[in-house]
Amino acid sequence: MALDLNDKSGNGNNLTNNGATEISGLITGSAAAADFELTESDYMSLVTSATLKPTGNFTIEAVIKPESIGTDQFIFSSWSNSGTVYSGIFFNIEANGTLRIVSALNTGTTEGTHWEAHRSTTVLSAGTQYHVAGVYDGSKLRLYINGTEEGTGESWTNGAVYAVTTQQRVGDVSDTGAAEVGFFDGVIDEVRLWGVARTQAQIDANKANEIDGTTANLNAYWPFDSVSSASASASASKSLSPSASLSPSASQSPSGSQSPSA
């Protein structure tokens, strides 16, 4: 068996795997999930499409089980960082374990003016499974962990704006100079990108269930359920093993990469 990298929304946003391997699914009915190793720089890439670049309301959801905490780790990104301008959106775990959703305007690098973030009060723990969701509803950036909202959201009335060259990833972010950074360490399952702001009730009702790929406003959906493959040996199943946390880098940019030189 091998990971199914196909987009179940019907929008054709199929993933290309760069090292992640198959593991048992994290929710009931899920046949498989993707295991990413930080030390092996695993990630998945996408061919850019309009459905991966929501300019208005959006929701990003996933079921995750981080293996370590201590570095910036990305769940989903549709992002560009020129060094002087940030653009797009991303959803990640910060080095201190807080969850973060970010939206940027492709105009500069000042938080609160050119981009905005909302961070969780809950600190995620290594070895613990979570359903996480990041939402933009036209007035606020919001976060949900296991169906419960984190705080009251961060006010932001600007939809994301994207650079001409924008990279989409699951399990990392392609940052300045298209360098792959922010690798996830652990298991990711049930990744969903919506072109609408899902309500708390909708998020909570579907946090432990697979969904119908034909659901309205679903831009991309990767449940990772396994499929037969002659190349299964390249994505052999493996167990989730603990690893030591790595020290955070002293970064300033929202995606945790090297700050632009003065």
Coordinates of C-alpha atoms in Angstrom, one line a residue:
M1 CA 0.0 0.0 0.0
A2 CA 1.0 3.6 -0.4
L3 CA -0.3 7.0 0.5
D4 CA -3.1 8.4 -1.6
L5 CA -1.9 11.9 -2.6
N6 CA -5.0 12.7 -4.6
D7 CA -7.2 15.7 -3.8
K8 CA -10.7 14.3 -3.0
S9 CA -12.4 17.7 -3.6
G10 CA -12.4 17.2 -7.4
N11 CA -10.3 20.3 -7.9
G12 CA -7.2 18.4 -9.0
N13 CA -4.9 19.7 -6.3
N14 CA -2.9 16.4 -6.1
L15 CA 0.2 16.3 -3.9
T16 CA 3.8 15.3 -4.8
N17 CA 5.4 13.5 -1.9
N18 CA 8.9 14.3 -0.8
G19 CA 9.7 11.7 1.8
A20 CA 6.6 11.3 4.0
T21 CA 5.6 7.8 4.7
E22 CA 2.4 5.9 5.5
I23 CA 1.1 5.3 9.0
S24 CA -2.3 4.3 10.4
G25 CA -5.0 6.9 10.2
L26 CA -5.6 9.2 13.2
I27 CA -9.4 9.0 13.2
T28 CA -12.0 6.3 13.0
G29 CA -12.4 5.2 9.4
S30 CA -9.2 6.7 8.2
A31 CA -7.1 4.0 6.5
A32 CA -3.8 6.0 6.5
A33 CA -2.1 9.2 7.4
A34 CA 1.2 10.8 6.5
D35 CA 4.2 10.6 8.8
F36 CA 6.8 13.5 8.4
E37 CA 10.3 13.3 9.9
L38 CA 11.9 16.7 10.7
T39 CA 15.4 15.2 10.6
E40 CA 14.7 13.9 7.0
S41 CA 13.2 17.2 5.8
D42 CA 9.9 15.5 4.6
Y43 CA 7.2 17.6 2.9
M44 CA 4.6 17.5 0.1
S45 CA 4.3 20.0 -2.7
L46 CA 1.5 21.2 -5.0
V47 CA 1.1 22.8 -8.4
T48 CA -0.2 26.3 -7.9
S49 CA -3.9 26.8 -8.5
A50 CA -6.5 29.5 -7.7
T51 CA -8.3 27.1 -5.3
L52 CA -5.1 27.0 -3.2
K53 CA -5.0 30.8 -2.9
P54 CA -8.2 31.9 -1.2
T55 CA -8.5 35.7 -1.2
G56 CA -11.5 36.0 1.0
N57 CA -12.8 33.8 3.8
F58 CA -11.1 30.5 4.3
T59 CA -10.7 27.5 6.7
I60 CA -7.7 25.1 7.1
E61 CA -8.3 21.9 9.0
A62 CA -6.1 18.9 9.9
V63 CA -5.7 16.1 12.4
I64 CA -2.2 16.2 13.7
K65 CA 0.1 14.3 16.2
P66 CA 3.4 16.2 16.6
E67 CA 6.3 14.1 17.5
S68 CA 8.4 16.9 18.9
I69 CA 7.9 20.6 19.8
G70 CA 10.7 23.2 19.6
T71 CA 10.9 24.4 16.0
D72 CA 8.4 26.2 13.7
Q73 CA 6.5 23.4 12.0
F74 CA 4.1 23.9 9.2
I75 CA 0.8 22.1 8.5
F76 CA -0.2 23.9 5.3
S77 CA 1.2 26.9 3.5
S78 CA 0.3 28.9 0.4
W79 CA 3.0 31.5 0.9
S80 CA 5.8 33.7 -0.4
N81 CA 8.5 35.6 1.4
S82 CA 10.7 37.8 -0.8
G83 CA 12.7 38.9 2.2
T84 CA 10.9 42.3 2.2
V85 CA 7.3 41.3 1.4
Y86 CA 5.2 38.5 2.9
S87 CA 2.1 37.2 1.0
G88 CA -0.5 34.5 1.3
I89 CA -1.5 32.3 4.2
F90 CA -0.1 29.6 6.4
F91 CA -1.1 27.4 9.4
N92 CA 1.7 26.2 11.7
I93 CA 2.9 25.2 15.2
E94 CA 5.4 27.8 16.6
A95 CA 8.6 26.8 18.3
N96 CA 7.0 27.3 21.7
G97 CA 4.1 25.0 20.9
T98 CA 1.4 27.5 20.2
L99 CA -0.8 27.1 17.1
R100 CA -0.8 30.0 14.6
I101 CA -2.8 31.1 11.6
V102 CA -1.3 33.9 9.4
S103 CA -2.6 36.0 6.5
A104 CA -0.5 38.5 4.5
L105 CA -1.1 41.3 2.0
N106 CA 2.0 41.2 -0.3
T107 CA 2.8 44.8 0.8
G108 CA 5.5 44.6 3.5
T109 CA 6.7 42.8 6.6
T110 CA 5.1 44.7 9.6
E111 CA 2.8 42.6 11.7
G112 CA -0.6 44.2 12.2
T113 CA -0.2 46.3 9.0
H114 CA 1.1 44.0 6.2
W115 CA 0.2 40.7 7.8
E116 CA -1.6 39.4 10.9
A117 CA -1.5 36.3 13.0
H118 CA -3.7 34.7 15.7
R119 CA -2.0 32.5 18.2
S120 CA -3.5 29.9 20.5
T121 CA -3.4 30.1 24.3
T122 CA -3.2 26.3 24.4
V123 CA 0.4 25.0 24.0
L124 CA 0.5 21.8 22.0
S125 CA 2.4 18.8 23.4
A126 CA 4.5 16.2 21.6
G127 CA 2.8 12.8 21.3
T128 CA -0.7 14.2 21.7
Q129 CA -3.3 14.1 18.9
Y130 CA -5.3 17.2 18.0
H131 CA -7.9 18.4 15.5
V132 CA -6.8 21.9 14.6
A133 CA -8.5 24.6 12.4
G134 CA -7.5 28.1 11.3
V135 CA -10.3 30.4 10.0
Y136 CA -10.6 33.8 8.5
D137 CA -14.2 35.1 8.5
G138 CA -13.8 38.5 7.0
S139 CA -13.3 40.3 10.3
K140 CA -11.1 38.0 12.4
L141 CA -8.5 35.3 12.2
R142 CA -9.7 32.4 14.5
L143 CA -8.3 29.2 15.8
Y144 CA -9.9 26.0 17.1
I145 CA -8.3 23.1 18.9
N146 CA -10.5 19.9 19.2
G147 CA -13.5 22.0 18.2
T148 CA -13.0 24.7 20.9
E149 CA -12.2 28.2 19.9
E150 CA -8.9 29.7 21.2
G151 CA -9.6 33.2 22.4
T152 CA -11.8 35.6 20.6
G153 CA -9.8 35.9 17.4
E154 CA -7.5 38.6 16.0
S155 CA -9.2 41.4 14.2
W156 CA -8.2 41.6 10.5
T157 CA -10.4 42.9 7.7
N158 CA -8.1 42.1 4.8
G159 CA -8.3 39.0 2.6
A160 CA -4.9 37.5 1.7
V161 CA -3.0 38.7 -1.3
Y162 CA -0.6 36.4 -3.2
A163 CA 2.7 37.1 -5.0
V164 CA 3.0 36.1 -8.6
T165 CA 5.2 33.2 -7.4
T166 CA 3.5 31.4 -4.5
Q167 CA 4.4 27.9 -3.3
Q168 CA 1.9 25.5 -1.7
R169 CA 3.0 22.9 0.8
V170 CA 1.8 20.3 3.3
G171 CA 4.3 19.7 6.0
D172 CA 6.5 22.7 5.5
V173 CA 6.8 26.2 3.9
S174 CA 8.7 27.2 0.8
D175 CA 10.2 30.5 2.0
T176 CA 12.7 33.1 0.7
G177 CA 14.5 31.8 -2.4
A178 CA 12.1 28.8 -2.5
A179 CA 14.0 27.2 0.3
E180 CA 12.1 24.4 2.1
V181 CA 12.0 25.2 5.9
G182 CA 9.7 24.6 8.8
F183 CA 9.4 20.9 8.4
F184 CA 6.6 19.1 10.4
D185 CA 7.7 16.4 12.8
G186 CA 4.9 13.9 13.3
V187 CA 1.7 12.7 11.7
I188 CA -0.8 14.7 9.6
D189 CA -4.2 13.4 8.5
E190 CA -7.4 14.8 7.1
V191 CA -6.1 18.0 5.6
R192 CA -8.9 20.3 4.3
L193 CA -8.9 23.7 2.7
W194 CA -12.2 25.5 2.4
G195 CA -13.1 28.7 0.5
V196 CA -15.4 29.7 3.3
A197 CA -15.2 30.4 7.1
R198 CA -16.5 27.2 8.7
T199 CA -18.4 27.7 11.9
Q200 CA -17.5 26.3 15.3
A201 CA -20.4 23.9 15.1
Q202 CA -19.3 22.7 11.6
I203 CA -15.7 22.2 12.7
D204 CA -16.7 20.4 15.9
A205 CA -19.2 18.1 14.2
N206 CA -16.6 16.9 11.6
K207 CA -13.4 16.9 13.6
A208 CA -13.3 13.1 14.0
N209 CA -15.0 12.1 10.7
E210 CA -13.9 11.8 7.1
I211 CA -16.1 14.0 4.9
D212 CA -17.6 13.9 1.5
G213 CA -15.3 15.4 -1.1
T214 CA -18.2 16.9 -3.0
T215 CA -19.1 19.2 -0.1
A216 CA -19.7 22.7 -1.2
N217 CA -16.8 25.2 -0.9
L218 CA -14.2 22.5 -0.3
N219 CA -11.2 23.7 -2.2
A220 CA -8.9 20.7 -1.4
Y221 CA -9.1 17.6 0.7
W222 CA -6.3 15.1 1.4
P223 CA -7.4 12.2 3.7
F224 CA -4.3 10.2 2.7
D225 CA -6.2 6.9 2.6
S226 CA -3.9 4.3 1.2
V227 CA -4.1 2.8 -2.3
S228 CA -2.5 -0.1 -4.0
S229 CA 0.8 0.8 -5.6
A230 CA 3.7 -1.0 -7.2
S231 CA 6.0 1.5 -5.5
A232 CA 4.6 0.9 -2.0
S233 CA 8.1 0.0 -0.8
A234 CA 9.1 3.6 -1.3
S235 CA 6.4 4.6 1.2
A236 CA 6.6 1.8 3.6
S237 CA 4.5 2.1 6.8
K238 CA 6.4 2.9 9.9
S239 CA 5.6 3.5 13.6
L240 CA 5.6 6.8 15.3
S241 CA 8.7 7.0 17.5
P242 CA 9.6 9.8 19.9
S243 CA 12.5 12.1 19.2
A244 CA 14.2 14.9 21.1
S245 CA 12.9 18.5 20.6
L246 CA 15.2 20.8 18.7
S247 CA 16.0 24.3 19.8
P248 CA 14.1 27.1 18.1
S249 CA 15.9 29.5 15.8
A250 CA 16.1 33.2 16.6
S251 CA 13.9 34.3 13.7
Q252 CA 11.8 37.3 13.1
S253 CA 9.7 36.6 10.0
P254 CA 6.3 35.1 10.4
S255 CA 7.3 31.9 8.7
G256 CA 10.3 31.4 11.0
S257 CA 13.0 31.8 8.3
Q258 CA 16.0 34.0 8.3
S259 CA 15.1 37.7 8.7
P260 CA 16.0 40.1 5.9
S261 CA 19.3 41.8 6.2
A262 CA 19.2 45.4 7.3

